[in-house]
Coordinates of C-alpha atoms in Angstrom, one line a residue:
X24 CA 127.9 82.1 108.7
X25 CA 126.8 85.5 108.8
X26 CA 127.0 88.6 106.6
X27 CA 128.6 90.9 109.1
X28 CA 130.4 93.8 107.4
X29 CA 133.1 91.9 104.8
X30 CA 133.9 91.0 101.7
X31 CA 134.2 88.8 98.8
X32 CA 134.8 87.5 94.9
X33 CA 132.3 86.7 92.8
X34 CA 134.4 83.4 90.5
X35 CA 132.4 80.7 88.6
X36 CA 133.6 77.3 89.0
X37 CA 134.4 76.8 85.6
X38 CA 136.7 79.8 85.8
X39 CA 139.0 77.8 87.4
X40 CA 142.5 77.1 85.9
X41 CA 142.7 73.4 85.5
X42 CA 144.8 70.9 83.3
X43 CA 140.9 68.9 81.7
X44 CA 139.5 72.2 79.9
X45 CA 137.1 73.5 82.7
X46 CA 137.6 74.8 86.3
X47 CA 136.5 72.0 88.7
X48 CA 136.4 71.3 92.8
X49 CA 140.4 69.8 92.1
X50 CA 143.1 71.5 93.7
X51 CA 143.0 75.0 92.2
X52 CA 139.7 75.4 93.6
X53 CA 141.5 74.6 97.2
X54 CA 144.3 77.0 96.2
X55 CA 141.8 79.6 95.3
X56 CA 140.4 79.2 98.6
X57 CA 143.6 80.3 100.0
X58 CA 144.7 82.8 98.2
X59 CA 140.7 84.1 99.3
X60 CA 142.0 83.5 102.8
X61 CA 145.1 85.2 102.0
X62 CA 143.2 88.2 100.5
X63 CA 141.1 88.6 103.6
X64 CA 138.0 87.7 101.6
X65 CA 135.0 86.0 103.9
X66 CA 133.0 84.9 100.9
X67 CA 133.4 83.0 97.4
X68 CA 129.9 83.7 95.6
X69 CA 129.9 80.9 92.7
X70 CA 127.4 80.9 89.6
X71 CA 124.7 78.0 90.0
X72 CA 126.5 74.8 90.3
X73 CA 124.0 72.2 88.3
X74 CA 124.3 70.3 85.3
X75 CA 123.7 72.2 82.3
X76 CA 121.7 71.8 79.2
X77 CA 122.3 73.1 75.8
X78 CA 124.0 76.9 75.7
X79 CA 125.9 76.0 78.8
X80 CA 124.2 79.0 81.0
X81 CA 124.2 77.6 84.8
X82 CA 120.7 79.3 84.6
X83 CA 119.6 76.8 83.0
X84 CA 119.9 73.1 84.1
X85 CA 118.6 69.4 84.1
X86 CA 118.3 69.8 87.9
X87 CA 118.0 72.0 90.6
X88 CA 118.5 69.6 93.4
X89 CA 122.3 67.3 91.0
X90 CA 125.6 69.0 90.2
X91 CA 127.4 69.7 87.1
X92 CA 129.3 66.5 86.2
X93 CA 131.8 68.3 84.8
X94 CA 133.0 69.9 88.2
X95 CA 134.0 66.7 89.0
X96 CA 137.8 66.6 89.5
X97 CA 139.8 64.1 87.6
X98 CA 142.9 63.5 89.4
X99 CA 140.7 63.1 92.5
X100 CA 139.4 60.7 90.8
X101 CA 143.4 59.1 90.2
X102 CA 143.8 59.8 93.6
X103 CA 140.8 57.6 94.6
X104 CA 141.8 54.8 92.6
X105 CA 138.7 55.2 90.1
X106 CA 141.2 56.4 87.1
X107 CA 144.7 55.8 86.0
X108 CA 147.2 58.7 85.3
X109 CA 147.5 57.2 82.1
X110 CA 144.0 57.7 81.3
X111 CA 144.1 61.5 81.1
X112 CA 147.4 61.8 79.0
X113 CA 147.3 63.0 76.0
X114 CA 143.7 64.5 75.6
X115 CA 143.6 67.8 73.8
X116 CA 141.5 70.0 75.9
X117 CA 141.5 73.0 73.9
X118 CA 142.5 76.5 74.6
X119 CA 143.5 77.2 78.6
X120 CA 141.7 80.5 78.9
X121 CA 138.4 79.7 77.4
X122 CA 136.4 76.7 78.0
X123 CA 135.4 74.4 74.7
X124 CA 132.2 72.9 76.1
X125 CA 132.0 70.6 73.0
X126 CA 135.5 69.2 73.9
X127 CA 134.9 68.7 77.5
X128 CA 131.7 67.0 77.0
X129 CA 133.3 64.5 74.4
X130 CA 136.6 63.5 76.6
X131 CA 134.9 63.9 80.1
X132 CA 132.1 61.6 80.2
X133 CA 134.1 58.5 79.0
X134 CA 136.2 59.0 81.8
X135 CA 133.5 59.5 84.4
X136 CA 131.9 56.3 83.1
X137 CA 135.3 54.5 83.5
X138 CA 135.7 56.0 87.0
X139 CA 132.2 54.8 87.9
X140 CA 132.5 51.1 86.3
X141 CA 135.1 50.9 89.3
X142 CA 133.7 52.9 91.8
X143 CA 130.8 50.6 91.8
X144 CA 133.0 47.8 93.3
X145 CA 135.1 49.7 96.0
X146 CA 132.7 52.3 96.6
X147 CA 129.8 50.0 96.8
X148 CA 128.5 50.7 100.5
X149 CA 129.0 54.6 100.3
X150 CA 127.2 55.0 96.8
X151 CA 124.3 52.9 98.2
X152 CA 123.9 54.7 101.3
X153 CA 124.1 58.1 99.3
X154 CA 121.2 56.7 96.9
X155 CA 118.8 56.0 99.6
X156 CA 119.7 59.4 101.0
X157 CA 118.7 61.1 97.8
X158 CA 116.0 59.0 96.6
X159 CA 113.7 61.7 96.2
X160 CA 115.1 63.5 93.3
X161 CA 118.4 61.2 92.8
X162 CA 116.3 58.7 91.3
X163 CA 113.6 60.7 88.7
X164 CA 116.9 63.0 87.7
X165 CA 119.1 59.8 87.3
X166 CA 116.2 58.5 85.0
X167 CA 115.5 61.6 83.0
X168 CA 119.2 61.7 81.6
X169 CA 119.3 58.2 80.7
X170 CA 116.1 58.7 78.9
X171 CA 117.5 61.8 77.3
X172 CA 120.4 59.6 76.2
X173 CA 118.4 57.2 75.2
X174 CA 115.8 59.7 73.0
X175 CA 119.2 61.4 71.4
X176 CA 118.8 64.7 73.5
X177 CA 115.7 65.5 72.8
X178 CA 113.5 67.3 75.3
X179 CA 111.3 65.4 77.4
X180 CA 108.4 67.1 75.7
X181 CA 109.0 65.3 72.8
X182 CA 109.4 61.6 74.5
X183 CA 107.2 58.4 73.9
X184 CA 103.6 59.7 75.1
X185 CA 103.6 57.3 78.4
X186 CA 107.0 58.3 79.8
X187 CA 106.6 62.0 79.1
X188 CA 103.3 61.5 81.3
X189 CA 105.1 59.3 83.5
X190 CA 102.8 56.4 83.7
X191 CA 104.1 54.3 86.6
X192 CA 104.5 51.5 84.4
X193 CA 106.5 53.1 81.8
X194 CA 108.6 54.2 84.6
X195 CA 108.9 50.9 86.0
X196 CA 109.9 50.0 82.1
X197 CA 112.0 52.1 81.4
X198 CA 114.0 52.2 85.3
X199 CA 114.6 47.9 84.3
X200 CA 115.8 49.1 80.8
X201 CA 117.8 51.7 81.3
X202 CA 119.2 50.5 84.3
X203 CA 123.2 51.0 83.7
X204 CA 122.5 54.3 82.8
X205 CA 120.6 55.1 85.7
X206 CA 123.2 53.8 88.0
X207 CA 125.7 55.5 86.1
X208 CA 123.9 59.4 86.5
X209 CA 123.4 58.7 89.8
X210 CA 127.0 57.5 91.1
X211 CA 128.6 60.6 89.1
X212 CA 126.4 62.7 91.4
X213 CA 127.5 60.8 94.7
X214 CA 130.9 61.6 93.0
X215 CA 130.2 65.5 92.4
X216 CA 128.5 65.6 95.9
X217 CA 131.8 63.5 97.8
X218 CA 133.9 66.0 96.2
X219 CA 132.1 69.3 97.2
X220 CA 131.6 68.4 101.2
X221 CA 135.5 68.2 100.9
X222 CA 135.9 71.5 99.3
X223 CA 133.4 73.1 101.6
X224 CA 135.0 71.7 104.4
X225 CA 138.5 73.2 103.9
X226 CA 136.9 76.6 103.0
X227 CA 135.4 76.7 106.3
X228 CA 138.3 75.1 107.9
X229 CA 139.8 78.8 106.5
X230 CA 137.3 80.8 107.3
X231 CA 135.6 81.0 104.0
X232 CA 131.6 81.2 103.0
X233 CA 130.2 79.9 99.9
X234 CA 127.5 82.2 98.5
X235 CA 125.5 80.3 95.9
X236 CA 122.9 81.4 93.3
X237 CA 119.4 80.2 92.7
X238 CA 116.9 80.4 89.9
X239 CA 114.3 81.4 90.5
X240 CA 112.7 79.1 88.0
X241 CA 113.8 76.0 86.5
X242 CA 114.1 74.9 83.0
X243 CA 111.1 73.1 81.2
X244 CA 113.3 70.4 80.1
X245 CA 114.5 69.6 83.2
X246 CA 113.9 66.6 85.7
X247 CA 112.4 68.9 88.0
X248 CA 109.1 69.7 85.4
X249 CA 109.0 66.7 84.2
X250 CA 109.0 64.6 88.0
X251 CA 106.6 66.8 89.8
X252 CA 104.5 68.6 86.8
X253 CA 101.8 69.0 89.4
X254 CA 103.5 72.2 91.0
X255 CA 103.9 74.0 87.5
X256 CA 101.2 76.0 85.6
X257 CA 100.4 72.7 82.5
X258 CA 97.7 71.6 81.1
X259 CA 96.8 67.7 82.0
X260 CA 99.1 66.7 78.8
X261 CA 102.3 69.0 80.4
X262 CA 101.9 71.7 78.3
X263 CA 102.4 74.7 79.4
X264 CA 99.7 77.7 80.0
X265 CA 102.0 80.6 80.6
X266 CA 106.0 81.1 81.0
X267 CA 107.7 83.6 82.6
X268 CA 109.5 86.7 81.2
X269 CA 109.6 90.1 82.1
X270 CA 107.7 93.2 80.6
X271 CA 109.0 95.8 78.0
X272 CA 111.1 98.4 79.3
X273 CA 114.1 101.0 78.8
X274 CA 116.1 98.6 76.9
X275 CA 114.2 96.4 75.0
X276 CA 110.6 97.2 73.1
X277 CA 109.4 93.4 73.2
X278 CA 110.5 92.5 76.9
X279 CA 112.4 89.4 77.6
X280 CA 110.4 85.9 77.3
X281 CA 112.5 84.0 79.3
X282 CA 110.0 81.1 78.2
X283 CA 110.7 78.5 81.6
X284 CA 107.2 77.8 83.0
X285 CA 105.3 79.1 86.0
X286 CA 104.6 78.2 89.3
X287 CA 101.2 76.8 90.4
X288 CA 101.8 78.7 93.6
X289 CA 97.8 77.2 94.4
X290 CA 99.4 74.3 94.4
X291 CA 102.5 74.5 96.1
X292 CA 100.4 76.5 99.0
X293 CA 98.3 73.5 99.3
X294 CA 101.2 71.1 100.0
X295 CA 102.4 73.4 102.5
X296 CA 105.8 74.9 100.0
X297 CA 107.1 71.4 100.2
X298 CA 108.9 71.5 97.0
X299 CA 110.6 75.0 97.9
X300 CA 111.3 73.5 101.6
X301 CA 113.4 70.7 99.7
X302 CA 114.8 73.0 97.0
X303 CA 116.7 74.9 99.8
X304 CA 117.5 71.9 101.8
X305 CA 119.5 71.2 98.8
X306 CA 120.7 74.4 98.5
X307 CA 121.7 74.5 102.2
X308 CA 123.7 71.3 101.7
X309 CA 126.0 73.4 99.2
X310 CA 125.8 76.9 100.9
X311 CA 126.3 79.4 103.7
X312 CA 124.5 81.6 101.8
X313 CA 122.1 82.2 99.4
X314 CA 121.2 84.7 96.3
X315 CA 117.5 84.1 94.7
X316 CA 118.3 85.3 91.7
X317 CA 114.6 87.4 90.3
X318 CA 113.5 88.3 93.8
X319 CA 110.7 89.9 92.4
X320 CA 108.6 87.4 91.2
X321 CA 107.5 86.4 94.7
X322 CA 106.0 89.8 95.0
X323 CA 104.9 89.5 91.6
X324 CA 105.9 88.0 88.1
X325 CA 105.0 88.8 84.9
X326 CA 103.1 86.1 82.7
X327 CA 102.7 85.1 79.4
X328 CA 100.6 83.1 77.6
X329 CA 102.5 79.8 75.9
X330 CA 102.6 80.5 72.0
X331 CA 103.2 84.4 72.1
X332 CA 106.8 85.5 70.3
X333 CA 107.6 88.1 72.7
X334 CA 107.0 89.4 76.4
X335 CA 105.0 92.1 75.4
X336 CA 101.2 90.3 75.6
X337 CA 102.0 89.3 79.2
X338 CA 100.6 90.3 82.8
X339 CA 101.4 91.1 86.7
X340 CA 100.6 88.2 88.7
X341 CA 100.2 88.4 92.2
X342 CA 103.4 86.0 93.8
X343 CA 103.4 84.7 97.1
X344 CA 104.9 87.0 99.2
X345 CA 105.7 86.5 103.1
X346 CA 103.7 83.6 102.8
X347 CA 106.7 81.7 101.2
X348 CA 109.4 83.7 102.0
X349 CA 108.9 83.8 105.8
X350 CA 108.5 80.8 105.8
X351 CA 111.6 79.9 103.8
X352 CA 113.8 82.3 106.6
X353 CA 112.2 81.0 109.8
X354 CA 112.5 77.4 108.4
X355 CA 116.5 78.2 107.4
X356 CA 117.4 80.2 110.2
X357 CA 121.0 79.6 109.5
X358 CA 121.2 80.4 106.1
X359 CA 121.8 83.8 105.0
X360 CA 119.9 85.4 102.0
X361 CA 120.4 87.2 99.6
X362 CA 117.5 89.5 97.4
X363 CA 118.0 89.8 93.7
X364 CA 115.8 92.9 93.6
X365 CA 117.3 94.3 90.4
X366 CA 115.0 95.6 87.5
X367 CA 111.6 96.5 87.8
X368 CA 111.3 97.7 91.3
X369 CA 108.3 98.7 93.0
X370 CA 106.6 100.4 96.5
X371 CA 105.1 96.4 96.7
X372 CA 108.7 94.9 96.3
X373 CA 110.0 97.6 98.2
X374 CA 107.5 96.3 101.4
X375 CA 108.1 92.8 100.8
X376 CA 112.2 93.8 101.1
X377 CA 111.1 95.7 104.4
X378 CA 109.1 92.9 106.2
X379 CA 111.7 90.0 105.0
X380 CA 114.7 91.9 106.5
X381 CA 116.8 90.4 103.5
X382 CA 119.5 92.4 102.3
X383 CA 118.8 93.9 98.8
X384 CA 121.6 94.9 95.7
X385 CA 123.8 97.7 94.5
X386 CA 125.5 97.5 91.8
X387 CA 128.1 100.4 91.4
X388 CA 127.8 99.7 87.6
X389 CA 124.5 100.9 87.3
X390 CA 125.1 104.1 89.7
X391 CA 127.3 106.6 87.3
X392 CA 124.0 108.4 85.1
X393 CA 125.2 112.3 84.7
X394 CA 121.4 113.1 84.1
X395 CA 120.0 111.8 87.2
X396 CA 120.8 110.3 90.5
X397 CA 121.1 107.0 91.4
X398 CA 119.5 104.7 94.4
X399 CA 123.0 102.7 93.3
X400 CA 125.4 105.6 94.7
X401 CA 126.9 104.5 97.6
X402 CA 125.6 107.5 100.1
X403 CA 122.6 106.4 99.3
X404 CA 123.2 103.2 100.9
X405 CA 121.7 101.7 104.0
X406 CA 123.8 98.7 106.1
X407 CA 121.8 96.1 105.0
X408 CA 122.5 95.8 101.2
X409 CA 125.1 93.8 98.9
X410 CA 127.3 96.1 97.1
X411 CA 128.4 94.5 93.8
X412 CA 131.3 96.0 91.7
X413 CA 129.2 93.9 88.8
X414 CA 127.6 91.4 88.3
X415 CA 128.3 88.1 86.4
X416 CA 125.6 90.0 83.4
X417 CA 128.2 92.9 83.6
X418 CA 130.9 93.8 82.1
X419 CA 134.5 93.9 83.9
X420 CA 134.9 97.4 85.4
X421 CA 137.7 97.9 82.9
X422 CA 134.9 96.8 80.2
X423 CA 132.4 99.3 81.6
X424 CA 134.9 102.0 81.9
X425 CA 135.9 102.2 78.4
X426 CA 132.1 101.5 77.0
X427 CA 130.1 104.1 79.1
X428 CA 129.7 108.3 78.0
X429 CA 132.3 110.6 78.6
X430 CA 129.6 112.0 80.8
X431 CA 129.5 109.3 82.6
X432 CA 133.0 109.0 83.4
X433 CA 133.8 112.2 84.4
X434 CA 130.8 111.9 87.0
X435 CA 131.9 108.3 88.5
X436 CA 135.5 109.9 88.0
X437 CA 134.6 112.8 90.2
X438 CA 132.5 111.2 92.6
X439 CA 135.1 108.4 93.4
X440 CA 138.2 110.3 92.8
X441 CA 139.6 107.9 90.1
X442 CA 143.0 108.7 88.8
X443 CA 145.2 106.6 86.3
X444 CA 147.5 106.1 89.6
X445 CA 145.4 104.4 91.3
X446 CA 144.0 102.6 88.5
X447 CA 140.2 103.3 87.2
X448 CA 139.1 99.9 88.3
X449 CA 140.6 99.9 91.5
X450 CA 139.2 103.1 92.1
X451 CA 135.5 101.9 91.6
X452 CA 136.6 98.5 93.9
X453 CA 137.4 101.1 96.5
X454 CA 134.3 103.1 96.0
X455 CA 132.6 99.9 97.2
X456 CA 134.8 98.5 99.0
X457 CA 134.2 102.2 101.6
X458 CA 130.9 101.9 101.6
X459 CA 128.5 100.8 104.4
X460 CA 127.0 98.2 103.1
X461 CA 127.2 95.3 105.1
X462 CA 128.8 93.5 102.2
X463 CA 131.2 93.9 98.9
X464 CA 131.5 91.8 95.8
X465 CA 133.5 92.3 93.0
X466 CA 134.4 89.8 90.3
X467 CA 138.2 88.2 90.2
X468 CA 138.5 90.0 86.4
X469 CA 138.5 93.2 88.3
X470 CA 141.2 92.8 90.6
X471 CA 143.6 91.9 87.9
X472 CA 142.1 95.2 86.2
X473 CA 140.7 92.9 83.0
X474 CA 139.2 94.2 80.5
X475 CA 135.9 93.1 78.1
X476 CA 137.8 89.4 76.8
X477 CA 137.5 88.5 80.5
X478 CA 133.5 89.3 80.5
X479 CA 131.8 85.7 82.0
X480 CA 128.5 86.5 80.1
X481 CA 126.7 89.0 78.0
X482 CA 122.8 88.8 78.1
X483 CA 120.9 88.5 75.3
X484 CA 123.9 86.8 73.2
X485 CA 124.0 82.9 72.8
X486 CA 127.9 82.7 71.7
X487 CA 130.8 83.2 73.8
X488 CA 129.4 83.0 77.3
X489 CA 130.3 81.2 80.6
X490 CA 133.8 80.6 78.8
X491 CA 136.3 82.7 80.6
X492 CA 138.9 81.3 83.0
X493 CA 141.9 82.2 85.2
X494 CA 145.4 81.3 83.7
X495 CA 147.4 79.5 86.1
X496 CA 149.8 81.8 88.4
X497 CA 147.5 84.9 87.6
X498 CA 146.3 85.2 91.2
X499 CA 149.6 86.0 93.2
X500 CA 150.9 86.6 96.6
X501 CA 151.3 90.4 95.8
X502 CA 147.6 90.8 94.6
X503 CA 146.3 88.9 97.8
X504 CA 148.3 91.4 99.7
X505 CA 147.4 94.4 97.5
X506 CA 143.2 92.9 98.1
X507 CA 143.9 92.5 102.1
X508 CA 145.5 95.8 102.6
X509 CA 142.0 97.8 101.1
X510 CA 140.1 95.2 102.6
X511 CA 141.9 95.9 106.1
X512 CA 141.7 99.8 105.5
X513 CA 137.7 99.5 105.4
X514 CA 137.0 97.4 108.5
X515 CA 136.2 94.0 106.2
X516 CA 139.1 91.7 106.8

């Protein structure tokens, strides 16, 4: 699916109303589909979709290749036989607007093991086809969290000296040991992965693309590090030599150390990208499109060596450029992506934009300074660029519009005629909405005009993030009309 001039929503997953404390692929993610249908929308862009580790961000995983187990639906899973109705009565799953992670991790996964104790028998053939399928990283990621169990949730770091190494007998050990929970990680991901190519089949069945959202790294304590250590920057014990983060700036005096480690791009060169080439063969599996979220750092990323407290000791490192990245768009020819190119922009990123052809981002929330123009103001725009209302780091528009100068107000009031008719945040969805970029994006939370409680995250914060979801019956017939008619008026439905 291409970009061609439309428009779309920008809704986690677990935003999702559902009845088991977290959004999931059940049915309101089909009726959300709709009402996206309804709407005129083209696209649903979702937050990274795989399991997460402690802090719940989706930008931080156990995997980049597995999915989140808790996406899993549960009456699909009644529906399949795998579960009884009875078995999801009376769980308290917590408040239906914000998601309790601590809850859903406690009453889920005794339920998916249930599911999968049956599943085993009647879903025999199809789970062992899908194993084979997936060997590759099904097996070392299936391992790694039945290891974690096993080691109490501690990072795999901090293991038993041979299996953090991964000394082929230790594997071999530990595979024989461990070997219901093994089988039990991986038939939850033939269960997350069963579920999705039915979801993605009815959204295209209505006309509707999945954006998706890579990392651009991957957590240290993750399967992917710890499987294939080779194609990071570690010492020979898996230590790390540098992690990324980005340098000081504006905002913040120390930078941000991000602290996930770096690429060996030496390496990966030498074996021809072969890790990237699978990492968006995963990707492409879930996806009609594609955002790579810190674009940058294939131009160039900023290093810094393991140990230091803050970002500021770091350096510019040379990335790989077109090497990788043409590569990654002639090999993918039918995916679309998507630049991150927020942040530290320079002439080099600027060229590396240029020869790729990918579209770049504006964000309408960082286009309203009184003291100086913006490369974010929509006549400033050329066709090929994303226009985002906000991002998922933003605030809601209401959020923004109540936080920013008066200054500031009166010039994004004046510039995009906003009036309290109309409606402030509708005002600023129209602003992008007009303009030529060949596509639009703008959170759910602004539609319904939501203010700050509504915000998905808030960088730099470790409480209160990723929680947010959509009550049931918010999302009506009358605001999928309202959302059609603007989208019709500006040539994207």
């Amino acid at each position: 699916m291409k970009l061609f001039r439309s428009s779309g929503v920008l809704t986690p997953i677990t935003s999702l109303p559902s009845a088991h404390g977290i959004g999931t692929m059940g049915q309101a993610a089909f009726d959300f589909i709709d009402f996206l249908a309804e709407a005129r929308q083209r696209w649903w862009q979702i937050l990274p979709v795989g399991p997460t580790s402690y802090g719940d961000s989706p930008y931080s995983g156990y995997s980049t290749f597995a999915g989140n187990p808790y996406y899993v639906d549960l009456d699909q899973l009644v529906a399949d036989g795998l579960l009884d109705a009875a078995d999801l009565e009376g769980l308290d799953w917590g408040d239906a607007r914000y998601v309790d992670y601590d809850r859903v991790y406690a009453l889920r996964f005794p339920l998916l093991r249930k599911a999968t104790a049956r599943g085993l028998t009647t879903m025999a053939a199809d789970f062992d086809r899908f194993r084979r399928e997936n060997a590759r990283w099904l097996e070392p990621y299936a391992l790694y969290m039945a290891l974690k169990d096993h080691f109490d949730g501690a990072p795999w770091m901090d293991w038993d000296a041979d299996i953090r190494l991964r000394k082929p007998e230790a594997v071999a050990r530990w595979t024989k040991l461990l070997e219901a929970d093994v089988t039990f990680y991986a038939f939850v991901q033939f269960l997350f992965f069963r579920q999705w190519e039915r979801l993605r089949s009815y959204a295209r069945e209505k006309g509707v693309g999945i954006i998706g959202d890579m990392p651009i790294y991957v957590a240290m304590d993750s399967s992917d590090v710890w499987a294939e250590p080779q194609f990071f920057q570690l010492d020979d014990q898996c230590v790390p030599k540098a992690v990324s983060g980005v340098p000081p700036d504006a905002f913040t005096d120390d930078g941000q150390l991000w602290g996930t480690p770096l690429y060996d791009w030496d390496a990966l060169r030498a074996d021809g990208y072969g890790w990237w080439i699978r990492r968006v063969e995963g990707a492409e599996k879930l996806y009609d499109a594609l955002r790579i979220d810190h674009f940058r750092a294939f131009e160039a990323y900023w290093s810094v060596p393991y140990g230091e407290t803050t970002a500021k000791n770091g350096r510019w490192v040379k990335g790989p450029g077109m090497d990788l990245v043409g590569r990654l768009t002639a090999w993918f020819n039918n995916m679309q992506f998507i630049a991150e190119d927020l942040g530290y922009i320079t002439p080099e990123l600027h060229a590396l934009l240029e020869e790729s052809k990918l579209p770049g981002m504006k964000v309408l929330e960082f286009a309203f300074d009184h003291r100086e123009p913006s490369d974010y103001l929509p006549h400033n725009y050329s066709r090929n660029c994303i226009c985002y209302a906000g991002t998922h780091d933003n605030n809601t528009l209401l959020g923004w519009l109540t936080e920013i100068s008066e200054e500031d107000l009166d010039y994004a009031a004046a510039y995009l005629g906003l009036n309290p008719e109309e409606g402030y945040a509708w005002g600023v969805l129209r602003g992008g909405m007009s303009s030529v970029a060949e596509l639009f994006v703008a959170q759910i939370q602004d539609y319904l005009s939501l203010g700050s409680e509504a915000r998905i995250n808030t960088p730099g914060t470790a409480e209160g993030n990723w929680r947010w979801r959509l009550l049931p019956g918010e999302l009506t017939p009358e605001l999928a009309k309202k959302i059609a008619a603007m989208t019709r008026r500006y040539g994207r439905g």
